[in-house]
Amino acid sequence: MVICEVLRIGHRPERDKRITTHVALTARAFGATRISFHRVDSRIVDTVSDVGKKFGGDFEIKALSNPKNFVKKWEGTIVHLTMFGISIDAELTNIKNSEGPLLFIVGAEKVPPWVFEFSDYNIAIGNQPHSEVAALSIALSKISDKSYNQTFEGGQLQVIPSDERRNMVETKEES
Amino acid sequence: MVICEVLRIGHRPERDKRITTHVALTARAFGATRISFHRVDSRIVDTVSDVGKKFGGDFEIKALSNPKNFVKKWEGTIVHLTMFGISIDAELTNIKNSEGPLLFIVGAEKVPPWVFEFSDYNIAIGNQPHSEVAALSIALSKISDKSYNQTFEGGQLQVIPSDERRNMVETKEES
């Protein structure tokens, strides 16, 4: 399995609260192990931690004092998702075969130039404006064999897939 | 090419403004022809129309007075995207071979029971909580052969894919 993390650049607490929450939940559901962002927002931490408690797994959230340093020191491969990049399909094999853990960077609005500079790949999920949530989900679904079919241990709730209704059960704890 | 539209259910103007905008832009970028929602929000219309003006195409936004009626009268196949549904991979062939235009329904938080009832398919992109933006992008990427590589005519700007920087050019109009 590919080990990957996500870095959210440029989060603005009020404006981006819900989009960043969706980025974080998408990162978790599609198999990333951790999301980092600058000046962590406690409401996002609460929401994402609550999902982890209910549905399991050990997805991490990390607050960074200096995202640029974090990127510079990353020992692995850095993939910046941007509508200005080159097609993911052109580089997918290279990315999958690249060394070390993958760091996916997703920005809010305009990212600083160093993000392009320090990234090994500047990758587009199409060159139209859409959503960093969409871009991340497509990228992670292509990188990981499990894609959105991840399993998470230790949660309290489990969805029973249904064509008719919402159906969740409490998971039994072994004692 | 599969013709499809998106219906956004339960949009709450303040809380969901940016998520619904991302849903709309993702619908456009991944090949849907129109998005409809209840009590249209002028700020979303402005943002999405502006993207259409700049980047081309004829993506439509429609305000509905009664989403339930809209769904009941849909002449085609209805696919509700929900974390409680059955896996898209189990039904993908059936959905692709189904009759008439496709309507994808994406809800904000809890949807009313009639959405499950009137939908031909209640489909999950994994059974973990994540994002309606992620769910829609994955679903549309699987339904359409072009996925995120759509082309749009008549825009003012075009991205020149680059591994190094933001690069957009103004498109030349033929006279």
GROMACS .gro file of C-alpha atoms in nm:
model
  350
    1MET     CA    1   0.000   0.000   0.000
    2VAL     CA    2   0.115   0.350  -0.081
    3ILE     CA    3   0.171   0.559   0.229
    4CYS     CA    4   0.059   0.913   0.181
    5GLU     CA    5  -0.023   1.229   0.366
    6VAL     CA    6  -0.199   1.550   0.275
    7LEU     CA    7  -0.091   1.908   0.334
    8ARG     CA    8  -0.357   2.177   0.319
    9ILE     CA    9  -0.204   2.512   0.227
   10GLY     CA   10  -0.366   2.851   0.283
   11HIS     CA   11  -0.659   2.751   0.503
   12ARG     CA   12  -0.854   3.062   0.608
   13PRO     CA   13  -1.046   2.976   0.926
   14GLU     CA   14  -1.387   3.128   0.857
   15ARG     CA   15  -1.403   3.103   0.480
   16ASP     CA   16  -1.252   2.756   0.437
   17LYS     CA   17  -1.378   2.576   0.745
   18ARG     CA   18  -1.613   2.339   0.568
   19ILE     CA   19  -1.403   2.284   0.255
   20THR     CA   20  -1.099   2.201   0.468
   21THR     CA   21  -1.315   1.961   0.672
   22HIS     CA   22  -1.418   1.790   0.348
   23VAL     CA   23  -1.054   1.777   0.238
   24ALA     CA   24  -0.961   1.612   0.568
   25LEU     CA   25  -1.247   1.359   0.563
   26THR     CA   26  -1.170   1.275   0.200
   27ALA     CA   27  -0.803   1.226   0.287
   28ARG     CA   28  -0.904   0.983   0.563
   29ALA     CA   29  -1.168   0.794   0.362
   30PHE     CA   30  -0.933   0.749   0.064
   31GLY     CA   31  -0.646   0.611   0.267
   32ALA     CA   32  -0.416   0.899   0.362
   33THR     CA   33  -0.269   0.859   0.710
   34ARG     CA   34  -0.250   1.224   0.813
   35ILE     CA   35  -0.344   1.578   0.718
   36SER     CA   36  -0.135   1.878   0.816
   37PHE     CA   37  -0.223   2.240   0.801
   38HIS     CA   38  -0.102   2.574   0.910
   39ARG     CA   39  -0.263   2.716   1.223
   40VAL     CA   40  -0.493   2.426   1.298
   41ASP     CA   41  -0.861   2.510   1.337
   42SER     CA   42  -1.015   2.346   1.645
   43ARG     CA   43  -1.358   2.306   1.485
   44ILE     CA   44  -1.209   2.102   1.203
   45VAL     CA   45  -1.008   1.892   1.447
   46ASP     CA   46  -1.325   1.827   1.648
   47THR     CA   47  -1.529   1.721   1.344
   48VAL     CA   48  -1.261   1.497   1.198
   49SER     CA   49  -1.169   1.345   1.534
   50ASP     CA   50  -1.535   1.271   1.596
   51VAL     CA   51  -1.557   1.084   1.262
   52GLY     CA   52  -1.247   0.886   1.359
   53LYS     CA   53  -1.394   0.799   1.697
   54LYS     CA   54  -1.723   0.685   1.542
   55PHE     CA   55  -1.592   0.512   1.231
   56GLY     CA   56  -1.248   0.397   1.341
   57GLY     CA   57  -0.892   0.416   1.218
   58ASP     CA   58  -0.605   0.632   1.336
   59PHE     CA   59  -0.610   0.925   1.096
   60GLU     CA   60  -0.401   1.211   1.232
   61ILE     CA   61  -0.431   1.588   1.217
   62LYS     CA   62  -0.118   1.795   1.263
   63ALA     CA   63  -0.078   2.169   1.312
   64LEU     CA   64   0.226   2.323   1.145
   65SER     CA   65   0.398   2.640   1.252
   66ASN     CA   66   0.585   2.654   0.922
   67PRO     CA   67   0.439   2.466   0.622
   68LYS     CA   68   0.727   2.572   0.398
   69ASN     CA   69   0.978   2.406   0.627
   70PHE     CA   70   0.761   2.097   0.648
   71VAL     CA   71   0.764   2.072   0.268
   72LYS     CA   72   1.137   2.139   0.238
   73LYS     CA   73   1.214   1.864   0.486
   74TRP     CA   74   0.976   1.606   0.338
   75GLU     CA   75   1.167   1.284   0.277
   76GLY     CA   76   0.973   1.137  -0.008
   77THR     CA   77   0.783   1.262  -0.310
   78ILE     CA   78   0.571   1.576  -0.321
   79VAL     CA   79   0.268   1.604  -0.549
   80HIS     CA   80   0.099   1.942  -0.570
   81LEU     CA   81  -0.256   1.924  -0.704
   82THR     CA   82  -0.334   2.229  -0.915
   83MET     CA   83  -0.553   2.309  -1.215
   84PHE     CA   84  -0.239   2.458  -1.373
   85GLY     CA   85  -0.040   2.134  -1.363
   86ILE     CA   86   0.014   1.857  -1.612
   87SER     CA   87  -0.231   1.570  -1.640
   88ILE     CA   88  -0.220   1.311  -1.364
   89ASP     CA   89  -0.259   1.040  -1.625
   90ALA     CA   90   0.071   1.142  -1.786
   91GLU     CA   91   0.261   1.101  -1.458
   92LEU     CA   92   0.064   0.838  -1.269
   93THR     CA   93   0.311   0.554  -1.323
   94ASN     CA   94   0.603   0.774  -1.221
   95ILE     CA   95   0.422   0.891  -0.909
   96LYS     CA   96   0.327   0.537  -0.809
   97ASN     CA   97   0.686   0.423  -0.855
   98SER     CA   98   0.842   0.720  -0.680
   99GLU     CA   99   1.044   0.690  -0.362
  100GLY     CA  100   0.935   0.735  -0.006
  101PRO     CA  101   0.599   0.845   0.129
  102LEU     CA  102   0.386   1.072  -0.089
  103LEU     CA  103   0.281   1.416   0.022
  104PHE     CA  104  -0.018   1.561  -0.161
  105ILE     CA  105  -0.047   1.938  -0.135
  106VAL     CA  106  -0.385   2.101  -0.188
  107GLY     CA  107  -0.421   2.475  -0.176
  108ALA     CA  108  -0.707   2.711  -0.106
  109GLU     CA  109  -0.719   2.972  -0.382
  110LYS     CA  110  -0.377   3.096  -0.493
  111VAL     CA  111  -0.079   2.910  -0.351
  112PRO     CA  112   0.263   3.071  -0.296
  113PRO     CA  113   0.522   3.008  -0.571
  114TRP     CA  114   0.738   2.788  -0.347
  115VAL     CA  115   0.469   2.519  -0.361
  116PHE     CA  116   0.532   2.478  -0.734
  117GLU     CA  117   0.905   2.498  -0.681
  118PHE     CA  118   0.943   2.241  -0.403
  119SER     CA  119   0.694   1.991  -0.548
  120ASP     CA  120   0.827   1.699  -0.751
  121TYR     CA  121   0.505   1.695  -0.952
  122ASN     CA  122   0.257   1.973  -1.022
  123ILE     CA  123  -0.043   1.774  -1.127
  124ALA     CA  124  -0.386   1.862  -1.263
  125ILE     CA  125  -0.708   1.666  -1.244
  126GLY     CA  126  -0.821   1.839  -1.560
  127ASN     CA  127  -0.733   2.203  -1.628
  128GLN     CA  128  -1.073   2.346  -1.537
  129PRO     CA  129  -1.145   2.518  -1.207
  130HIS     CA  130  -1.337   2.285  -0.977
  131SER     CA  131  -1.251   2.176  -0.625
  132GLU     CA  132  -0.954   2.067  -0.420
  133VAL     CA  133  -1.183   1.806  -0.264
  134ALA     CA  134  -1.259   1.658  -0.607
  135ALA     CA  135  -0.893   1.676  -0.710
  136LEU     CA  136  -0.776   1.500  -0.394
  137SER     CA  137  -1.036   1.224  -0.419
  138ILE     CA  138  -0.947   1.147  -0.780
  139ALA     CA  139  -0.573   1.156  -0.709
  140LEU     CA  140  -0.597   0.930  -0.402
  141SER     CA  141  -0.833   0.691  -0.582
  142LYS     CA  142  -0.573   0.649  -0.856
  143ILE     CA  143  -0.277   0.608  -0.623
  144SER     CA  144  -0.426   0.356  -0.384
  145ASP     CA  145  -0.555   0.017  -0.491
  146LYS     CA  146  -0.815   0.027  -0.217
  147SER     CA  147  -0.922   0.378  -0.318
  148TYR     CA  148  -1.243   0.457  -0.126
  149ASN     CA  149  -1.282   0.098  -0.003
  150GLN     CA  150  -1.065   0.143   0.303
  151THR     CA  151  -1.126  -0.046   0.623
  152PHE     CA  152  -1.092   0.116   0.964
  153GLU     CA  153  -1.053  -0.067   1.292
  154GLY     CA  154  -1.191   0.031   1.629
  155GLY     CA  155  -1.495   0.243   1.541
  156GLN     CA  156  -1.831   0.245   1.716
  157LEU     CA  157  -2.049   0.247   1.406
  158GLN     CA  158  -2.062   0.061   1.081
  159VAL     CA  159  -2.274   0.129   0.774
  160ILE     CA  160  -2.469  -0.164   0.638
  161PRO     CA  161  -2.485  -0.083   0.265
  162SER     CA  162  -2.845  -0.056   0.152
  163ASP     CA  163  -3.032   0.043  -0.162
  164GLU     CA  164  -3.326   0.159   0.047
  165ARG     CA  165  -3.233   0.354   0.358
  166ARG     CA  166  -2.978   0.477   0.610
  167ASN     CA  167  -2.864   0.176   0.807
  168MET     CA  168  -2.591   0.184   1.069
  169VAL     CA  169  -2.517  -0.063   1.344
  170GLU     CA  170  -2.304  -0.039   1.653
  171THR     CA  171  -1.996  -0.250   1.622
  172LYS     CA  172  -1.947  -0.513   1.886
  173GLU     CA  173  -1.640  -0.472   2.101
  174GLU     CA  174  -1.449  -0.784   2.186
  175SER     CA  175  -1.383  -0.814   2.554
  176MET     CA  176  -2.144   1.047  -2.424
  177VAL     CA  177  -2.365   1.002  -2.120
  178ILE     CA  178  -2.591   1.301  -2.058
  179CYS     CA  179  -2.625   1.380  -1.693
  180GLU     CA  180  -2.740   1.646  -1.455
  181VAL     CA  181  -2.694   1.704  -1.085
  182LEU     CA  182  -2.951   1.789  -0.819
  183ARG     CA  183  -2.826   1.941  -0.497
  184ILE     CA  184  -3.068   1.868  -0.212
  185GLY     CA  185  -3.086   2.057   0.117
  186HIS     CA  186  -2.857   2.350   0.039
  187ARG     CA  187  -2.846   2.587   0.338
  188PRO     CA  188  -2.741   2.930   0.208
  189GLU     CA  189  -2.486   3.041   0.468
  190ARG     CA  190  -2.352   2.709   0.584
  191ASP     CA  191  -2.327   2.535   0.247
  192LYS     CA  192  -2.235   2.821   0.016
  193ARG     CA  193  -1.884   2.710  -0.062
  194ILE     CA  194  -1.949   2.336  -0.065
  195THR     CA  195  -2.241   2.382  -0.306
  196THR     CA  196  -2.017   2.600  -0.525
  197HIS     CA  197  -1.761   2.319  -0.532
  198VAL     CA  198  -2.037   2.069  -0.614
  199ALA     CA  199  -2.148   2.290  -0.904
  200LEU     CA  200  -1.797   2.347  -1.042
  201THR     CA  201  -1.720   1.977  -1.014
  202ALA     CA  202  -2.043   1.894  -1.197
  203ARG     CA  203  -1.939   2.129  -1.478
  204ALA     CA  204  -1.575   2.017  -1.497
  205PHE     CA  205  -1.668   1.648  -1.501
  206GLY     CA  206  -1.922   1.680  -1.781
  207ALA     CA  207  -2.266   1.733  -1.628
  208THR     CA  208  -2.480   1.973  -1.829
  209ARG     CA  209  -2.676   2.133  -1.546
  210ILE     CA  210  -2.712   2.164  -1.170
  211SER     CA  211  -3.044   2.229  -1.001
  212PHE     CA  212  -3.112   2.328  -0.648
  213HIS     CA  213  -3.384   2.445  -0.423
  214ARG     CA  214  -3.395   2.821  -0.358
  215VAL     CA  215  -3.104   2.919  -0.575
  216ASP     CA  216  -2.832   3.122  -0.406
  217SER     CA  217  -2.724   3.423  -0.614
  218ARG     CA  218  -2.365   3.415  -0.491
  219ILE     CA  219  -2.326   3.059  -0.617
  220VAL     CA  220  -2.486   3.148  -0.949
  221ASP     CA  221  -2.245   3.442  -0.982
  222THR     CA  222  -1.936   3.234  -0.908
  223VAL     CA  223  -2.030   2.945  -1.136
  224SER     CA  224  -2.149   3.175  -1.418
  225ASP     CA  225  -1.822   3.363  -1.396
  226VAL     CA  226  -1.627   3.037  -1.438
  227GLY     CA  227  -1.842   2.955  -1.741
  228LYS     CA  228  -1.779   3.296  -1.893
  229LYS     CA  229  -1.404   3.270  -1.840
  230PHE     CA  230  -1.352   2.903  -1.924
  231GLY     CA  231  -1.635   2.835  -2.168
  232GLY     CA  232  -1.914   2.585  -2.213
  233ASP     CA  233  -2.285   2.618  -2.148
  234PHE     CA  234  -2.327   2.468  -1.805
  235GLU     CA  235  -2.667   2.565  -1.660
  236ILE     CA  236  -2.791   2.643  -1.311
  237LYS     CA  237  -3.158   2.601  -1.238
  238ALA     CA  238  -3.361   2.707  -0.934
  239LEU     CA  239  -3.636   2.467  -0.830
  240SER     CA  240  -3.946   2.557  -0.636
  241ASN     CA  241  -4.012   2.191  -0.564
  242PRO     CA  242  -3.721   1.944  -0.582
  243LYS     CA  243  -3.945   1.650  -0.497
  244ASN     CA  244  -4.163   1.716  -0.800
  245PHE     CA  245  -3.854   1.758  -1.015
  246VAL     CA  246  -3.733   1.414  -0.907
  247LYS     CA  247  -4.074   1.249  -0.949
  248LYS     CA  248  -4.101   1.380  -1.304
  249TRP     CA  249  -3.746   1.290  -1.409
  250GLU     CA  250  -3.760   1.089  -1.731
  251GLY     CA  251  -3.448   0.885  -1.702
  252THR     CA  252  -3.245   0.721  -1.430
  253ILE     CA  253  -3.187   0.865  -1.083
  254VAL     CA  254  -2.870   0.794  -0.888
  255HIS     CA  255  -2.856   0.913  -0.530
  256LEU     CA  256  -2.502   0.938  -0.393
  257THR     CA  257  -2.498   0.848  -0.025
  258MET     CA  258  -2.252   0.688   0.216
  259PHE     CA  259  -2.536   0.451   0.311
  260GLY     CA  260  -2.578   0.311  -0.041
  261ILE     CA  261  -2.437   0.007  -0.215
  262SER     CA  262  -2.100   0.023  -0.386
  263ILE     CA  263  -2.086   0.207  -0.716
  264ASP     CA  264  -1.863  -0.067  -0.854
  265ALA     CA  265  -2.141  -0.323  -0.805
  266GLU     CA  266  -2.386  -0.119  -1.014
  267LEU     CA  267  -2.166   0.075  -1.254
  268THR     CA  268  -2.245  -0.134  -1.560
  269ASN     CA  269  -2.618  -0.116  -1.489
  270ILE     CA  270  -2.603   0.259  -1.441
  271LYS     CA  271  -2.406   0.311  -1.760
  272ASN     CA  272  -2.655   0.099  -1.954
  273SER     CA  273  -2.964   0.254  -1.798
  274GLU     CA  274  -3.222   0.447  -1.997
  275GLY     CA  275  -3.253   0.817  -2.048
  276PRO     CA  276  -3.047   1.096  -1.898
  277LEU     CA  277  -2.891   1.040  -1.557
  278LEU     CA  278  -2.977   1.254  -1.258
  279PHE     CA  279  -2.722   1.246  -0.976
  280ILE     CA  280  -2.861   1.360  -0.642
  281VAL     CA  281  -2.618   1.488  -0.378
  282GLY     CA  282  -2.745   1.591  -0.039
  283ALA     CA  283  -2.616   1.819   0.231
  284GLU     CA  284  -2.626   1.633   0.562
  285LYS     CA  285  -2.941   1.424   0.612
  286VAL     CA  286  -3.166   1.387   0.308
  287PRO     CA  287  -3.543   1.329   0.328
  288PRO     CA  288  -3.657   0.965   0.291
  289TRP     CA  289  -3.820   1.032  -0.049
  290VAL     CA  290  -3.473   1.071  -0.201
  291PHE     CA  291  -3.398   0.705  -0.126
  292GLU     CA  292  -3.746   0.606  -0.238
  293PHE     CA  293  -3.754   0.781  -0.576
  294SER     CA  294  -3.395   0.701  -0.671
  295ASP     CA  295  -3.329   0.406  -0.900
  296TYR     CA  296  -2.991   0.359  -0.736
  297ASN     CA  297  -2.870   0.457  -0.391
  298ILE     CA  298  -2.499   0.443  -0.441
  299ALA     CA  299  -2.200   0.481  -0.213
  300ILE     CA  300  -1.847   0.588  -0.297
  301GLY     CA  301  -1.726   0.390   0.000
  302ASN     CA  302  -1.930   0.372   0.320
  303GLN     CA  303  -1.723   0.622   0.517
  304PRO     CA  304  -1.829   0.981   0.577
  305HIS     CA  305  -1.636   1.214   0.347
  306SER     CA  306  -1.771   1.468   0.101
  307GLU     CA  307  -2.044   1.507  -0.157
  308VAL     CA  308  -1.785   1.683  -0.374
  309ALA     CA  309  -1.558   1.379  -0.364
  310ALA     CA  310  -1.850   1.141  -0.421
  311LEU     CA  311  -1.973   1.336  -0.722
  312SER     CA  312  -1.630   1.362  -0.881
  313ILE     CA  313  -1.566   0.989  -0.849
  314ALA     CA  314  -1.914   0.900  -0.979
  315LEU     CA  315  -1.892   1.134  -1.279
  316SER     CA  316  -1.537   1.020  -1.358
  317LYS     CA  317  -1.662   0.662  -1.376
  318ILE     CA  318  -1.970   0.739  -1.583
  319SER     CA  319  -1.810   0.960  -1.846
  320ASP     CA  320  -1.528   0.845  -2.069
  321LYS     CA  321  -1.390   1.197  -2.078
  322SER     CA  322  -1.413   1.225  -1.701
  323TYR     CA  323  -1.225   1.543  -1.601
  324ASN     CA  324  -1.080   1.592  -1.951
  325GLN     CA  325  -1.379   1.784  -2.082
  326THR     CA  326  -1.344   2.055  -2.345
  327PHE     CA  327  -1.543   2.378  -2.331
  328GLU     CA  328  -1.601   2.614  -2.620
  329GLY     CA  329  -1.621   2.991  -2.610
  330GLY     CA  330  -1.419   3.081  -2.301
  331GLN     CA  331  -1.184   3.374  -2.259
  332LEU     CA  332  -0.904   3.189  -2.083
  333GLN     CA  333  -0.719   2.866  -2.131
  334VAL     CA  334  -0.473   2.696  -1.900
  335ILE     CA  335  -0.144   2.591  -2.054
  336PRO     CA  336  -0.052   2.285  -1.846
  337SER     CA  337   0.282   2.335  -1.676
  338ASP     CA  338   0.496   2.155  -1.421
  339GLU     CA  339   0.640   2.484  -1.304
  340ARG     CA  340   0.388   2.763  -1.268
  341ARG     CA  341   0.042   2.910  -1.324
  342ASN     CA  342   0.009   2.975  -1.693
  343MET     CA  343  -0.310   3.098  -1.859
  344VAL     CA  344  -0.354   3.258  -2.198
  345GLU     CA  345  -0.642   3.451  -2.346
  346THR     CA  346  -0.811   3.252  -2.616
  347LYS     CA  347  -0.823   3.408  -2.960
  348GLU     CA  348  -1.167   3.479  -3.092
  349GLU     CA  349  -1.228   3.407  -3.457
  350SER     CA  350  -1.383   3.700  -3.638
   0.00000   0.00000   0.00000
